mmCIF file with all atom_site columns, C-alpha atoms and ligand atoms in Angstrom:
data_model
loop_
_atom_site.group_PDB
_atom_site.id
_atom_site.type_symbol
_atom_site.label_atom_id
_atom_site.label_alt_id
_atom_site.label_comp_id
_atom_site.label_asym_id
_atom_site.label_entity_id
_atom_site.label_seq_id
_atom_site.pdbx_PDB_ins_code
_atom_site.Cartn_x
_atom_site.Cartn_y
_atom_site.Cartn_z
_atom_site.occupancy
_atom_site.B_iso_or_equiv
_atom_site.pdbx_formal_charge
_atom_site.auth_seq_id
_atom_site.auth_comp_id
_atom_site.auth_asym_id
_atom_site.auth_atom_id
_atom_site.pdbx_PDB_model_num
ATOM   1   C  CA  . UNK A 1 1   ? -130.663 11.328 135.547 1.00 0.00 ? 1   UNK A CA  1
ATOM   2   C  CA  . UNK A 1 2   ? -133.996 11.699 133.849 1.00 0.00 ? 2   UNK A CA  1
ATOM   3   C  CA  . UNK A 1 3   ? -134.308 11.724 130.311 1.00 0.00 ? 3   UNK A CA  1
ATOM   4   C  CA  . UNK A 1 4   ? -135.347 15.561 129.767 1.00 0.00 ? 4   UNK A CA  1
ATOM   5   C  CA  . UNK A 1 5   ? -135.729 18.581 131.607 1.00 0.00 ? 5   UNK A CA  1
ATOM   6   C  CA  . UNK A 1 6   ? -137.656 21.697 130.794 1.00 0.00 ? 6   UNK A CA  1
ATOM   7   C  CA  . UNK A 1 7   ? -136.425 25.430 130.475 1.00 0.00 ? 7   UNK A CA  1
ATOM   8   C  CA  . UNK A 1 8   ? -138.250 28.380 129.843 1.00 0.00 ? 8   UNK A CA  1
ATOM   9   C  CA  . UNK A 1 9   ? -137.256 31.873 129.569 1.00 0.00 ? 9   UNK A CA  1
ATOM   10  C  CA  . UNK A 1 10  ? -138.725 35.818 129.364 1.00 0.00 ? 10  UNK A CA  1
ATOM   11  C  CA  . UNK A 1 11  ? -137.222 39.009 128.611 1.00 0.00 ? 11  UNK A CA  1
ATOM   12  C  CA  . UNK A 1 12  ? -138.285 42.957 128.242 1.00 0.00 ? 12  UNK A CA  1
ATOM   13  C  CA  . UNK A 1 13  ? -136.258 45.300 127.109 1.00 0.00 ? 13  UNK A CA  1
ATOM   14  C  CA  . UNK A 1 14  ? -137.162 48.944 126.864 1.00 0.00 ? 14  UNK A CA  1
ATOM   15  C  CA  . UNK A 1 15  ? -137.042 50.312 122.989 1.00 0.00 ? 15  UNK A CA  1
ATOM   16  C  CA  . UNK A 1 16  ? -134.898 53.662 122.532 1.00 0.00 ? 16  UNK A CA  1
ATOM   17  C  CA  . UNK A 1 17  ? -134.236 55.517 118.960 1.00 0.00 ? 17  UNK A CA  1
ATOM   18  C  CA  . UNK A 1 18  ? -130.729 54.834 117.594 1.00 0.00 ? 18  UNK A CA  1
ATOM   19  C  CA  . UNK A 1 19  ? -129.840 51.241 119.261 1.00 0.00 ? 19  UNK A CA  1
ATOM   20  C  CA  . UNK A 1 20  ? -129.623 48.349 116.656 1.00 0.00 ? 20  UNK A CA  1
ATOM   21  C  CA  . UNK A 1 21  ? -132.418 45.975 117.030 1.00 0.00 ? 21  UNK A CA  1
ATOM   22  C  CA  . UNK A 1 22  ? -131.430 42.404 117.547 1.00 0.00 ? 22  UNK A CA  1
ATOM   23  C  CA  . UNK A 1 23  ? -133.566 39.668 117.840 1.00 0.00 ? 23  UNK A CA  1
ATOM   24  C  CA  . UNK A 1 24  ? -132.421 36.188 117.747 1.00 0.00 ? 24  UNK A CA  1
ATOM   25  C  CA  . UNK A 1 25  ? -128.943 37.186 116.688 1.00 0.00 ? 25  UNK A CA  1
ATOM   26  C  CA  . UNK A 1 26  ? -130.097 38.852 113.580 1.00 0.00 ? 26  UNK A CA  1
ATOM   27  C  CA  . UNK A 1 27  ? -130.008 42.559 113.216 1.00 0.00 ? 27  UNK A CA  1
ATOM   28  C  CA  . UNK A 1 28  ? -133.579 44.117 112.212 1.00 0.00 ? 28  UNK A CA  1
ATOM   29  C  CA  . UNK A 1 29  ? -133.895 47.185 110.507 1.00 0.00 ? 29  UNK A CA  1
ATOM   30  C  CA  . UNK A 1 30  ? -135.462 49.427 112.885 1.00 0.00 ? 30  UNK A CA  1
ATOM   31  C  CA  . UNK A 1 31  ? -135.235 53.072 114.033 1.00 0.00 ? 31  UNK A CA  1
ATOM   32  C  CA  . UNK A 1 32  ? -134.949 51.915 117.823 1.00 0.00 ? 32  UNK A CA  1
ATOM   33  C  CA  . UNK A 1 33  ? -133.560 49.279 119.662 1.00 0.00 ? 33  UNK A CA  1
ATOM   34  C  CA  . UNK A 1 34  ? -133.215 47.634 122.682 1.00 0.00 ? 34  UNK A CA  1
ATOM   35  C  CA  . UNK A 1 35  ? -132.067 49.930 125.949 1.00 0.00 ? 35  UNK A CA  1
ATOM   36  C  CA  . UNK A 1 36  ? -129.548 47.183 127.323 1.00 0.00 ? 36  UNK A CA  1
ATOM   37  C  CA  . UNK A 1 37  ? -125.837 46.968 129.037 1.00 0.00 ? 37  UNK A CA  1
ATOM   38  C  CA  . UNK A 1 38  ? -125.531 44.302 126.156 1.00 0.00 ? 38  UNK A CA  1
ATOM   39  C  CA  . UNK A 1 39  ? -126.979 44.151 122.698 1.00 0.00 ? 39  UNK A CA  1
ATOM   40  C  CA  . UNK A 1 40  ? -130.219 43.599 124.248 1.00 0.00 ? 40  UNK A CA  1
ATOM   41  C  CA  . UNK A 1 41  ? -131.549 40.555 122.413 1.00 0.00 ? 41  UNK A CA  1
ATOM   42  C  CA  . UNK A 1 42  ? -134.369 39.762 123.521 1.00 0.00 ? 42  UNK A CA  1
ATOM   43  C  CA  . UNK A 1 43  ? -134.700 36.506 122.286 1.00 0.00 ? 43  UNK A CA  1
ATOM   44  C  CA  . UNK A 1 44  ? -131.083 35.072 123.185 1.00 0.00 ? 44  UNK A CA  1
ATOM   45  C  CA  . UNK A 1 45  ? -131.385 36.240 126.475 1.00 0.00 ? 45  UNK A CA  1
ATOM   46  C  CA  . UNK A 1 46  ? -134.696 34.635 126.855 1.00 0.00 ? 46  UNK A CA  1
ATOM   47  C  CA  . UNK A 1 47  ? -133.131 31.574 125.146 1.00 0.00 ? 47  UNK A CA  1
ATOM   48  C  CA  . UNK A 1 48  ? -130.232 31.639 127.677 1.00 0.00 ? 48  UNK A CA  1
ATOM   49  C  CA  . UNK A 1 49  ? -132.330 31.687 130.559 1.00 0.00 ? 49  UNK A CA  1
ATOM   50  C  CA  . UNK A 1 50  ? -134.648 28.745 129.352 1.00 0.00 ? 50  UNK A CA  1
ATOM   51  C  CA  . UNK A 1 51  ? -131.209 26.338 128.934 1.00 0.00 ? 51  UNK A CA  1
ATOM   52  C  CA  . UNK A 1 52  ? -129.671 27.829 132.589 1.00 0.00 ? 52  UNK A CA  1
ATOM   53  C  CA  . UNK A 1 53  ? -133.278 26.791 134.045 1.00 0.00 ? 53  UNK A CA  1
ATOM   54  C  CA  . UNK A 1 54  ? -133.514 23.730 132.762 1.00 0.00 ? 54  UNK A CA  1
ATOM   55  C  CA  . UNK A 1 55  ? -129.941 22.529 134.142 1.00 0.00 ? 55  UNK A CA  1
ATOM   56  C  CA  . UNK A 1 56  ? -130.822 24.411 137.444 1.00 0.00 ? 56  UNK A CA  1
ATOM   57  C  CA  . UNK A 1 57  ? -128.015 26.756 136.488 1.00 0.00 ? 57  UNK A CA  1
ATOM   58  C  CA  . UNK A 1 58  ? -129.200 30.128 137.321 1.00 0.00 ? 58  UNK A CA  1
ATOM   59  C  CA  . UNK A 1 59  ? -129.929 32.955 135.564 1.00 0.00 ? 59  UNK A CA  1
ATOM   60  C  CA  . UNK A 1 60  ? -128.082 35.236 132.884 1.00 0.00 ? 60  UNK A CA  1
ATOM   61  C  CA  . UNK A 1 61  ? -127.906 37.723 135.088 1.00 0.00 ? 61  UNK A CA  1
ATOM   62  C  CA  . UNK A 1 62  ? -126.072 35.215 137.427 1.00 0.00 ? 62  UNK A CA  1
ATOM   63  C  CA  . UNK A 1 63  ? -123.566 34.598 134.987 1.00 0.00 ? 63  UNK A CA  1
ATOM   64  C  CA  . UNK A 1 64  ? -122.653 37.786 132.708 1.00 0.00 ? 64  UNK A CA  1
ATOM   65  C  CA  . UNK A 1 65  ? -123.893 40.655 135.606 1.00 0.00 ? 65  UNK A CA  1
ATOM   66  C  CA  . UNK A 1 66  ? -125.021 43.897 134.109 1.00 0.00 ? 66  UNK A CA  1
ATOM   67  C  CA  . UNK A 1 67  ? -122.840 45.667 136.447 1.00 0.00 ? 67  UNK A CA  1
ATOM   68  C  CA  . UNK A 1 68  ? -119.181 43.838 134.813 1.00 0.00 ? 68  UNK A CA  1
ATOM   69  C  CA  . UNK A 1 69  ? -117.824 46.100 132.041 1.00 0.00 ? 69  UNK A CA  1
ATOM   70  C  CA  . UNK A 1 70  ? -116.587 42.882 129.941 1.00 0.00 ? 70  UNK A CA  1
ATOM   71  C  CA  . UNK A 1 71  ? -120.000 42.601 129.176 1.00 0.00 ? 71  UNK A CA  1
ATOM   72  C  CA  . UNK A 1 72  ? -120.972 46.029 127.874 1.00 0.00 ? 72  UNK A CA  1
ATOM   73  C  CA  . UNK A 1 73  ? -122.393 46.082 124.094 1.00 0.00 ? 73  UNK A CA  1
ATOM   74  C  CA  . UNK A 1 74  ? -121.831 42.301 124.025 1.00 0.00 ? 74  UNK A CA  1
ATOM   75  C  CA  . UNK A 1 75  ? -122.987 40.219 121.353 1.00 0.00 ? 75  UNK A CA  1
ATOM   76  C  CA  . UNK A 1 76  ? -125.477 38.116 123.129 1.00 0.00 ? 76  UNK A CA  1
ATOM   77  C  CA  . UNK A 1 77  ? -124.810 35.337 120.601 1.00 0.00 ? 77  UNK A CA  1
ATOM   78  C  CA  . UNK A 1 78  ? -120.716 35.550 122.559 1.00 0.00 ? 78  UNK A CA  1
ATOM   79  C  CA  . UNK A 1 79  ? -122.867 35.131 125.292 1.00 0.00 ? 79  UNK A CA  1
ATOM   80  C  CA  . UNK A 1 80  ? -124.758 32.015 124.112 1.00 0.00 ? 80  UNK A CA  1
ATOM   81  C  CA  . UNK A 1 81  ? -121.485 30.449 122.897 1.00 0.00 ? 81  UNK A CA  1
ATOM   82  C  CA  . UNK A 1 82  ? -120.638 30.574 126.547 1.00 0.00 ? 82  UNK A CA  1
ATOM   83  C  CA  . UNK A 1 83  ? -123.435 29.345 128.006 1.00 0.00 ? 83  UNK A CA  1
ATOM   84  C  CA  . UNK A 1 84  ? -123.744 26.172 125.908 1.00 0.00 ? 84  UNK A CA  1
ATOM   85  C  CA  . UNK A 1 85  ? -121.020 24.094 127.079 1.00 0.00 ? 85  UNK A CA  1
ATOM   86  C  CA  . UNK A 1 86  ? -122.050 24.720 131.008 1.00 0.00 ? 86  UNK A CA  1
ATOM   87  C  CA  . UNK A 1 87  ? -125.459 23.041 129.301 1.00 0.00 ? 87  UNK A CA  1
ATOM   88  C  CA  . UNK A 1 88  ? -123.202 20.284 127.514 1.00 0.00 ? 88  UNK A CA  1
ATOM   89  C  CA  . UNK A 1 89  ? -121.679 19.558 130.724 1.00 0.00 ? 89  UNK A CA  1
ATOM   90  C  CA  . UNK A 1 90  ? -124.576 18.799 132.638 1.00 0.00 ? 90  UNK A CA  1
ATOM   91  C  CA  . UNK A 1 91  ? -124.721 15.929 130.096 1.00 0.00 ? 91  UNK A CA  1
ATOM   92  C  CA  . UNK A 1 92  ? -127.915 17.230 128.403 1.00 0.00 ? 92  UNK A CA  1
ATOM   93  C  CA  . UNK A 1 93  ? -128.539 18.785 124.992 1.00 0.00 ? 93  UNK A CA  1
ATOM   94  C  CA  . UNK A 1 94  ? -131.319 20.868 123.197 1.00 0.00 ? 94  UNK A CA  1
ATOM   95  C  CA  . UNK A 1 95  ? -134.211 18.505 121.437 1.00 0.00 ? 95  UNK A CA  1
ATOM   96  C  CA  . UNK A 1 96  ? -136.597 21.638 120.660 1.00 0.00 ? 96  UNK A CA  1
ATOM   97  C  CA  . UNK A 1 97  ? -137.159 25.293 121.202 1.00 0.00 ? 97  UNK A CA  1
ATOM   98  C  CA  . UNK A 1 98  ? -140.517 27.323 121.115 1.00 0.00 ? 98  UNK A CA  1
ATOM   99  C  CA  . UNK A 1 99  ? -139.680 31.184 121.064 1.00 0.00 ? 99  UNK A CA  1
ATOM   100 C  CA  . UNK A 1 100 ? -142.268 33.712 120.681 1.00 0.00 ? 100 UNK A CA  1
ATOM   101 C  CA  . UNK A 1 101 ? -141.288 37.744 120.114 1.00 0.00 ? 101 UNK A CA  1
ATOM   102 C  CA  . UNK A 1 102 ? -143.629 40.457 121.286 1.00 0.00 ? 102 UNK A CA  1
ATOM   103 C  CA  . UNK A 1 103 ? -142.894 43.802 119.359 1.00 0.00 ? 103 UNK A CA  1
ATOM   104 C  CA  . UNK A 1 104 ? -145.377 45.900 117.603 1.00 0.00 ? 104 UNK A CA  1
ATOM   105 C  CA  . UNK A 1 105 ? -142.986 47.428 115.052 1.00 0.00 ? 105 UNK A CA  1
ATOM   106 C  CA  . UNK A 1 106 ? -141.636 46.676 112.928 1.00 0.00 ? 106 UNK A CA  1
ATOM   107 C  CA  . UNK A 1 107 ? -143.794 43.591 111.400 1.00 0.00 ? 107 UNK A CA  1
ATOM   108 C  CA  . UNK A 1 108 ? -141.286 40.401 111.459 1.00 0.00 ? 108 UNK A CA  1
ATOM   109 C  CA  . UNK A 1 109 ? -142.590 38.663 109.228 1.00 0.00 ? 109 UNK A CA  1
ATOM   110 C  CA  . UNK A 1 110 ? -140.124 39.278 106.485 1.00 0.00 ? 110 UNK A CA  1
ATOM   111 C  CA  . UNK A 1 111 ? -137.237 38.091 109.410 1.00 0.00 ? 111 UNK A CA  1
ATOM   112 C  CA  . UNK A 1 112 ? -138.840 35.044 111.006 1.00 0.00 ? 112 UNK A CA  1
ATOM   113 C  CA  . UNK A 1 113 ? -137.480 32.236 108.815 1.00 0.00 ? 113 UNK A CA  1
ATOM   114 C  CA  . UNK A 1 114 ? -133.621 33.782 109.014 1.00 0.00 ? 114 UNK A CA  1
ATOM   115 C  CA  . UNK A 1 115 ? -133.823 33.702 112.889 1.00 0.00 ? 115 UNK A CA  1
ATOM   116 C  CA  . UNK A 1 116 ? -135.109 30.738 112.987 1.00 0.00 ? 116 UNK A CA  1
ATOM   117 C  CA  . UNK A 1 117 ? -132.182 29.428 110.640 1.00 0.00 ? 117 UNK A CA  1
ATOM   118 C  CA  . UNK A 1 118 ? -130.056 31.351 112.857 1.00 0.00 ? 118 UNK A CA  1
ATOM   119 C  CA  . UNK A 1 119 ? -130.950 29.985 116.181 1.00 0.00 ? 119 UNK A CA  1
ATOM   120 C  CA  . UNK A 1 120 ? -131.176 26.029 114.397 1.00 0.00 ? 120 UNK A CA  1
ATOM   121 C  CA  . UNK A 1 121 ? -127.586 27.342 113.622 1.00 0.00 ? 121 UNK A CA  1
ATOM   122 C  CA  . UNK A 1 122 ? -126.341 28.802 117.092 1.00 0.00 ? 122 UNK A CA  1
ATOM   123 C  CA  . UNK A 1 123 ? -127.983 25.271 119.304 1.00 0.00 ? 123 UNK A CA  1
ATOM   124 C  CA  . UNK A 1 124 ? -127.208 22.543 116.323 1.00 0.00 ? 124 UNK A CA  1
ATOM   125 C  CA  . UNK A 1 125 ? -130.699 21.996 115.495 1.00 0.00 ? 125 UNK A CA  1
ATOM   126 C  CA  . UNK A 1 126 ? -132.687 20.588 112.494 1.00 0.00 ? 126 UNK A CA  1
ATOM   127 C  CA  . UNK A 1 127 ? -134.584 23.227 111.502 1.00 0.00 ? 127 UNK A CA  1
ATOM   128 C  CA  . UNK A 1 128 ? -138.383 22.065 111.960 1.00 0.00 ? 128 UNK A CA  1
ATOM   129 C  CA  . UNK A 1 129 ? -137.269 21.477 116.305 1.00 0.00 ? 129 UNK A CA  1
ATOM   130 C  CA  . UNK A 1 130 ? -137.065 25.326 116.091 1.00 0.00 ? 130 UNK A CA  1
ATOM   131 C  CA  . UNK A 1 131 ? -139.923 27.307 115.992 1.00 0.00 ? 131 UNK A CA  1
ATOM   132 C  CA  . UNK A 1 132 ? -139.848 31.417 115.937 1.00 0.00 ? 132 UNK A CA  1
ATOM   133 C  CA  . UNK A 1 133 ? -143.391 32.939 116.461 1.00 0.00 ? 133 UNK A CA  1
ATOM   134 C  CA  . UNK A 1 134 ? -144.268 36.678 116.498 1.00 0.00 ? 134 UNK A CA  1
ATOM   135 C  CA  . UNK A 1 135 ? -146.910 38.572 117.982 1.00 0.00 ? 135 UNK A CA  1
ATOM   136 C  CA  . UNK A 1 136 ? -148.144 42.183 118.098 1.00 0.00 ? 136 UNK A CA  1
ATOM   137 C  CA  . UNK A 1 137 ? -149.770 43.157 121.358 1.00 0.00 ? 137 UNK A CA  1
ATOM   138 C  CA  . UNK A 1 138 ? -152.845 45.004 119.523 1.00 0.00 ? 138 UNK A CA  1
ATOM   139 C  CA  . UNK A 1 139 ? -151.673 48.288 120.783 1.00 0.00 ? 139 UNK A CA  1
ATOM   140 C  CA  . UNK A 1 140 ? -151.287 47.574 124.905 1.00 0.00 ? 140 UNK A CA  1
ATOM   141 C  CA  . UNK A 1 141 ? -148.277 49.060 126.677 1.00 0.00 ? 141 UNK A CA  1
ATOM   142 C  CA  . UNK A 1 142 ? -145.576 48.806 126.980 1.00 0.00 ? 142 UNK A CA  1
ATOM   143 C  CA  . UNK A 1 143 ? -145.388 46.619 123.637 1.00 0.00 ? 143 UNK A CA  1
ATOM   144 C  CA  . UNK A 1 144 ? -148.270 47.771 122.144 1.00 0.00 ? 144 UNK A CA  1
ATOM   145 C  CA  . UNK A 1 145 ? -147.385 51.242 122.436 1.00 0.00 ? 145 UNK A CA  1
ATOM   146 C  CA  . UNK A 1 146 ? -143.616 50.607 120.879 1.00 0.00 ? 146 UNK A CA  1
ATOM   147 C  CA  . UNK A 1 147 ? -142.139 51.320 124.421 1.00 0.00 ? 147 UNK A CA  1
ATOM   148 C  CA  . UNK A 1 148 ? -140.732 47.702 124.512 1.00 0.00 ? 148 UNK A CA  1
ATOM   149 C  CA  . UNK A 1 149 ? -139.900 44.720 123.144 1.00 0.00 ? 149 UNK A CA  1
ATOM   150 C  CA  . UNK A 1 150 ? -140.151 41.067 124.735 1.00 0.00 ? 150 UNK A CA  1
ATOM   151 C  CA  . UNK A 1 151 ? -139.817 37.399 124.028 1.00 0.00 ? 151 UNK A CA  1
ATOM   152 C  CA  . UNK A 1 152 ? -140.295 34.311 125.690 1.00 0.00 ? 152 UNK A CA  1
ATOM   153 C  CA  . UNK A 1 153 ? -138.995 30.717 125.062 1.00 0.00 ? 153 UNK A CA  1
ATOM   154 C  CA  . UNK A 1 154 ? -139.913 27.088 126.115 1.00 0.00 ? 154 UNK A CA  1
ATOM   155 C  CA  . UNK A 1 155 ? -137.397 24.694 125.553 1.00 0.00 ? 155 UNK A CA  1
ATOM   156 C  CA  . UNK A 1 156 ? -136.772 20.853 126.384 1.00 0.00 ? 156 UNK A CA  1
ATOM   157 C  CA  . UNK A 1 157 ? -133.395 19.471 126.670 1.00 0.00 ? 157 UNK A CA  1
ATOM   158 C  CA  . UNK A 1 158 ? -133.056 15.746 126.667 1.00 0.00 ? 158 UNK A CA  1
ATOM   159 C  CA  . UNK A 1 159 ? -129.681 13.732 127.688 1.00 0.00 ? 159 UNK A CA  1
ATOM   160 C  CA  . UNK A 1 160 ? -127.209 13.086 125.322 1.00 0.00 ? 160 UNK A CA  1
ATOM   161 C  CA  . UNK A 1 161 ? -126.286 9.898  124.093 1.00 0.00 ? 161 UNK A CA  1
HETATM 162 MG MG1 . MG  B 2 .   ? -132.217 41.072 128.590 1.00 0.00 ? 1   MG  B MG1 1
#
Protein backbone atom coordinates (compact mmCIF):
# COMPACT_ATOMS: atom_id res chain seq x y z
CA UNK A 1 0.00 0.00 0.00
CA UNK A 2 1.64 3.36 -0.39
CA UNK A 3 1.68 5.75 2.24
CA UNK A 4 -0.78 8.50 0.67
CA UNK A 5 -2.89 8.99 -2.16
CA UNK A 6 -4.25 12.15 -3.66
CA UNK A 7 -7.98 13.25 -4.30
CA UNK A 8 -9.26 16.16 -5.83
CA UNK A 9 -12.65 17.28 -6.52
CA UNK A 10 -14.92 20.15 -8.61
CA UNK A 11 -18.40 21.10 -8.57
CA UNK A 12 -20.93 23.81 -10.34
CA UNK A 13 -24.06 24.27 -9.42
CA UNK A 14 -26.43 26.66 -11.09
CA UNK A 15 -27.75 29.59 -8.52
CA UNK A 16 -31.73 30.02 -8.47
CA UNK A 17 -33.74 32.64 -6.08
CA UNK A 18 -35.36 30.91 -3.07
CA UNK A 19 -32.96 27.67 -2.54
CA UNK A 20 -30.89 27.82 0.75
CA UNK A 21 -27.30 28.31 0.07
CA UNK A 22 -25.02 25.72 1.54
CA UNK A 23 -21.54 25.67 1.38
CA UNK A 24 -19.46 23.41 3.37
CA UNK A 25 -22.39 22.27 5.46
CA UNK A 26 -23.14 25.69 6.70
CA UNK A 27 -26.17 27.54 5.57
CA UNK A 28 -25.30 31.17 4.05
CA UNK A 29 -27.62 33.82 4.03
CA UNK A 30 -28.38 34.39 0.53
CA UNK A 31 -31.38 35.20 -1.70
CA UNK A 32 -30.48 32.15 -4.09
CA UNK A 33 -29.14 28.93 -3.84
CA UNK A 34 -27.92 26.10 -5.41
CA UNK A 35 -30.32 24.40 -8.35
CA UNK A 36 -29.59 20.68 -7.15
CA UNK A 37 -31.59 17.14 -6.66
CA UNK A 38 -29.75 17.50 -3.20
CA UNK A 39 -28.90 20.49 -1.10
CA UNK A 40 -26.45 21.37 -3.63
CA UNK A 41 -23.29 21.97 -1.62
CA UNK A 42 -20.92 22.74 -3.51
CA UNK A 43 -18.17 22.23 -1.41
CA UNK A 44 -19.17 18.69 0.16
CA UNK A 45 -19.79 17.40 -3.03
CA UNK A 46 -16.50 18.56 -4.27
CA UNK A 47 -15.07 17.21 -0.97
CA UNK A 48 -16.77 13.82 -1.62
CA UNK A 49 -15.43 13.42 -4.90
CA UNK A 50 -11.74 14.31 -3.88
CA UNK A 51 -11.90 11.26 -0.98
CA UNK A 52 -13.87 8.70 -3.72
CA UNK A 53 -10.82 9.65 -6.16
CA UNK A 54 -8.29 9.20 -4.05
CA UNK A 55 -9.42 5.50 -2.97
CA UNK A 56 -10.27 4.90 -6.74
CA UNK A 57 -13.86 4.75 -5.58
CA UNK A 58 -15.81 6.53 -8.13
CA UNK A 59 -17.69 9.37 -8.21
CA UNK A 60 -20.73 10.87 -6.12
CA UNK A 61 -22.73 10.54 -8.76
CA UNK A 62 -21.75 6.77 -8.74
CA UNK A 63 -22.86 6.38 -5.39
CA UNK A 64 -26.04 8.65 -4.42
CA UNK A 65 -27.47 8.97 -8.42
CA UNK A 66 -29.43 12.09 -9.06
CA UNK A 67 -32.07 10.06 -10.57
CA UNK A 68 -32.87 7.88 -6.83
CA UNK A 69 -35.60 9.74 -4.89
CA UNK A 70 -33.86 8.77 -1.38
CA UNK A 71 -31.61 11.31 -2.29
CA UNK A 72 -33.81 14.30 -3.07
CA UNK A 73 -33.14 17.56 -0.79
CA UNK A 74 -30.47 15.52 1.02
CA UNK A 75 -28.21 16.95 3.40
CA UNK A 76 -24.97 16.51 1.66
CA UNK A 77 -23.25 16.37 5.06
CA UNK A 78 -25.81 12.62 5.37
CA UNK A 79 -24.08 12.14 2.37
CA UNK A 80 -20.50 12.66 3.63
CA UNK A 81 -21.26 10.59 6.76
CA UNK A 82 -21.73 7.85 4.23
CA UNK A 83 -19.01 8.20 2.24
CA UNK A 84 -16.38 8.24 5.00
CA UNK A 85 -16.31 4.82 6.19
CA UNK A 86 -16.04 3.35 2.36
CA UNK A 87 -12.72 5.83 2.76
CA UNK A 88 -11.94 4.22 6.32
CA UNK A 89 -12.16 0.93 4.80
CA UNK A 90 -9.73 1.28 2.22
CA UNK A 91 -7.46 1.62 5.29
CA UNK A 92 -6.64 5.31 4.60
CA UNK A 93 -7.63 8.52 6.37
CA UNK A 94 -7.69 12.36 5.65
CA UNK A 95 -4.13 14.23 6.60
CA UNK A 96 -5.23 17.67 4.85
CA UNK A 97 -7.78 19.37 2.71
CA UNK A 98 -7.39 22.51 0.39
CA UNK A 99 -10.97 23.76 -0.70
CA UNK A 100 -11.45 26.81 -2.62
CA UNK A 101 -15.27 28.37 -3.30
CA UNK A 102 -15.98 30.39 -6.40
CA UNK A 103 -19.17 32.62 -5.86
CA UNK A 104 -19.42 36.26 -6.48
CA UNK A 105 -22.17 36.98 -3.94
CA UNK A 106 -22.47 37.08 -1.33
CA UNK A 107 -18.77 38.00 0.07
CA UNK A 108 -17.73 34.90 2.47
CA UNK A 109 -15.64 36.32 4.29
CA UNK A 110 -17.72 36.70 7.38
CA UNK A 111 -18.40 32.50 6.91
CA UNK A 112 -14.94 31.16 6.10
CA UNK A 113 -13.61 30.35 9.57
CA UNK A 114 -17.15 28.45 10.63
CA UNK A 115 -16.82 26.16 7.52
CA UNK A 116 -13.68 25.58 8.00
CA UNK A 117 -14.48 24.54 11.75
CA UNK A 118 -17.21 22.69 10.25
CA UNK A 119 -15.46 20.60 7.75
CA UNK A 120 -12.23 20.04 10.61
CA UNK A 121 -15.47 18.80 12.40
CA UNK A 122 -17.25 16.53 9.68
CA UNK A 123 -13.36 14.62 8.56
CA UNK A 124 -11.77 14.71 12.35
CA UNK A 125 -9.26 17.22 11.56
CA UNK A 126 -7.06 19.70 13.54
CA UNK A 127 -8.06 22.73 12.38
CA UNK A 128 -4.83 24.37 10.68
CA UNK A 129 -4.86 20.71 8.02
CA UNK A 130 -8.06 22.46 6.77
CA UNK A 131 -7.93 25.27 4.71
CA UNK A 132 -11.25 27.12 3.17
CA UNK A 133 -10.32 29.78 0.48
CA UNK A 134 -12.77 32.02 -1.44
CA UNK A 135 -12.63 33.67 -4.61
CA UNK A 136 -14.77 36.04 -6.71
CA UNK A 137 -14.44 35.53 -10.43
CA UNK A 138 -14.13 39.47 -11.17
CA UNK A 139 -17.41 39.44 -12.91
CA UNK A 140 -16.92 36.33 -15.69
CA UNK A 141 -19.84 33.98 -16.25
CA UNK A 142 -21.25 31.94 -15.11
CA UNK A 143 -19.75 32.88 -11.52
CA UNK A 144 -18.99 36.18 -12.16
CA UNK A 145 -22.28 37.01 -13.35
CA UNK A 146 -24.11 35.26 -10.09
CA UNK A 147 -25.43 32.45 -12.46
CA UNK A 148 -23.38 29.84 -10.44
CA UNK A 149 -21.56 28.79 -7.79
CA UNK A 150 -18.43 26.31 -7.72
CA UNK A 151 -15.73 24.86 -5.55
CA UNK A 152 -12.92 22.73 -5.87
CA UNK A 153 -10.86 20.64 -3.34
CA UNK A 154 -7.37 18.93 -3.17
CA UNK A 155 -7.00 16.57 -0.59
CA UNK A 156 -4.28 13.91 0.57
CA UNK A 157 -5.19 10.93 2.48
CA UNK A 158 -2.43 9.01 4.12
CA UNK A 159 -2.81 5.30 5.71
CA UNK A 160 -3.87 4.87 8.99
CA UNK A 161 -1.93 3.58 11.66
MG1 LIG B 1 -23.06 18.83 -7.00
Amino acid sequence: MPPYRIGQGYDIHRLIPGKPMMIGGIQIDSPVGSEAHSDGDVLLHSLIDALLGACGLGDIGDHFPPTDERYKNISSTVLLQHVLPLIEQTGYRPGNIDATIFLEKPKLGPYKQQIRENLATLLTLPLDCVSVKAKTAEKFPPVGTQEAIAASVTLLLHQAS
